[in-house]
Amino acid sequence: MAAKIKKGDRVIVLTGKDKGKTGEVIAAFPTENKVLVSGINLVKRHQRPTGADAGGIVEKEAKIAVSNIAIVDPKENKPTRVGFKTLDDGRKVRVAKLSGEVIDN
């Protein structure tokens, strides 16, 4: 299965406590169908002090299910579904269903 959401994509949250917020995908976990989005799904973790870090309670991003996010259309700036299209030069690219705009560069 081709990846519809990749690292570096701008996404919007559709459900949950962060509904409506946008962020950039930091990491994708295709086997788990989850992604890590900057500033979204923040959780508090108790960190033990190490040589480099002081420790304490740290806020960090947790994984979020791919079904709860959508890619932001580059043209319309709204959530959109993703389709695939083969260009004339033979490259397979991701396309926003809302505007038909190519997502991949």
CSV table of C-alpha atoms in Angstrom, one decimal:
chain,number,residue,atom,x,y,z
A,1,MET,CA,0.0,0.0,0.0
A,2,ALA,CA,1.3,3.4,-0.9
A,3,ALA,CA,1.8,6.0,1.8
A,4,LYS,CA,-0.9,8.7,1.6
A,5,ILE,CA,0.7,10.7,4.5
A,6,LYS,CA,4.4,11.2,4.7
A,7,LYS,CA,7.0,13.0,6.8
A,8,GLY,CA,6.9,16.8,6.2
A,9,ASP,CA,3.2,16.9,5.2
A,10,ARG,CA,0.9,19.6,6.6
A,11,VAL,CA,-2.1,18.0,8.3
A,12,ILE,CA,-5.2,19.0,10.2
A,13,VAL,CA,-6.7,17.0,13.1
A,14,LEU,CA,-10.3,15.9,12.5
A,15,THR,CA,-11.3,14.5,15.9
A,16,GLY,CA,-10.2,14.5,19.5
A,17,LYS,CA,-8.9,17.1,21.9
A,18,ASP,CA,-6.8,18.9,19.2
A,19,LYS,CA,-9.6,19.0,16.6
A,20,GLY,CA,-9.0,21.8,14.1
A,21,LYS,CA,-5.3,22.3,14.9
A,22,THR,CA,-2.7,21.9,12.1
A,23,GLY,CA,0.8,20.8,12.3
A,24,GLU,CA,3.6,19.1,10.3
A,25,VAL,CA,4.2,15.4,10.3
A,26,ILE,CA,7.5,14.6,12.2
A,27,ALA,CA,7.5,10.9,11.7
A,28,ALA,CA,5.3,8.3,10.0
A,29,PHE,CA,4.7,4.7,11.3
A,30,PRO,CA,3.0,2.9,8.4
A,31,THR,CA,2.9,-0.5,10.0
A,32,GLU,CA,1.0,1.0,13.0
A,33,ASN,CA,-1.1,3.4,10.9
A,34,LYS,CA,0.0,6.2,13.1
A,35,VAL,CA,2.0,9.5,12.7
A,36,LEU,CA,3.7,12.0,15.0
A,37,VAL,CA,2.6,15.6,14.4
A,38,SER,CA,4.4,18.7,15.8
A,39,GLY,CA,2.4,20.4,18.6
A,40,ILE,CA,-0.5,17.8,18.4
A,41,ASN,CA,-1.5,15.2,21.0
A,42,LEU,CA,0.9,16.5,23.7
A,43,VAL,CA,1.3,14.3,26.7
A,44,LYS,CA,3.3,14.7,29.9
A,45,ARG,CA,6.1,12.3,30.6
A,46,HIS,CA,8.2,11.9,33.8
A,47,GLN,CA,11.8,12.0,32.6
A,48,ARG,CA,14.7,10.6,34.8
A,49,PRO,CA,17.7,13.0,34.9
A,50,THR,CA,20.6,12.0,32.6
A,51,GLY,CA,24.0,13.5,32.0
A,52,ALA,CA,22.6,15.8,29.3
A,53,ASP,CA,19.1,16.4,30.6
A,54,ALA,CA,17.9,17.7,33.9
A,55,GLY,CA,14.8,15.5,34.0
A,56,GLY,CA,11.4,16.4,35.5
A,57,ILE,CA,8.0,16.5,33.8
A,58,VAL,CA,8.4,16.9,30.0
A,59,GLU,CA,5.7,17.6,27.4
A,60,LYS,CA,6.1,15.7,24.2
A,61,GLU,CA,4.1,14.6,21.2
A,62,ALA,CA,2.4,11.2,21.2
A,63,LYS,CA,1.4,9.2,18.1
A,64,ILE,CA,-2.0,9.9,16.5
A,65,ALA,CA,-4.0,7.6,14.3
A,66,VAL,CA,-3.9,8.3,10.6
A,67,SER,CA,-7.7,8.1,10.5
A,68,ASN,CA,-8.0,11.1,12.8
A,69,ILE,CA,-6.0,13.5,10.5
A,70,ALA,CA,-6.3,14.8,6.9
A,71,ILE,CA,-3.8,16.5,4.6
A,72,VAL,CA,-4.3,20.2,4.2
A,73,ASP,CA,-5.0,21.0,0.5
A,74,PRO,CA,-2.1,23.3,-0.8
A,75,LYS,CA,-4.5,25.4,-2.8
A,76,GLU,CA,-7.8,25.6,-0.8
A,77,ASN,CA,-6.1,25.3,2.7
A,78,LYS,CA,-8.9,22.9,3.8
A,79,PRO,CA,-8.7,19.2,4.7
A,80,THR,CA,-8.7,16.8,1.7
A,81,ARG,CA,-8.4,13.2,0.8
A,82,VAL,CA,-5.4,11.9,-1.2
A,83,GLY,CA,-5.5,10.2,-4.6
A,84,PHE,CA,-2.7,9.0,-6.9
A,85,LYS,CA,-2.0,10.0,-10.5
A,86,THR,CA,0.7,9.0,-13.0
A,87,LEU,CA,2.3,12.0,-14.7
A,88,ASP,CA,3.4,12.0,-18.4
A,89,ASP,CA,7.0,11.4,-17.4
A,90,GLY,CA,6.0,8.2,-15.6
A,91,ARG,CA,6.2,9.5,-12.0
A,92,LYS,CA,3.4,8.4,-9.6
A,93,VAL,CA,2.4,11.5,-7.5
A,94,ARG,CA,-0.1,12.2,-4.7
A,95,VAL,CA,-3.0,14.5,-5.7
A,96,ALA,CA,-5.4,16.4,-3.5
A,97,LYS,CA,-9.0,15.2,-4.2
A,98,LEU,CA,-10.5,18.6,-3.4
A,99,SER,CA,-8.6,20.8,-5.9
A,100,GLY,CA,-6.7,18.3,-8.0
A,101,GLU,CA,-3.4,20.0,-7.0
A,102,VAL,CA,-0.3,17.8,-6.9
A,103,ILE,CA,1.0,17.3,-3.3
A,104,ASP,CA,4.4,15.8,-4.1
A,105,ASN,CA,7.2,18.1,-5.3
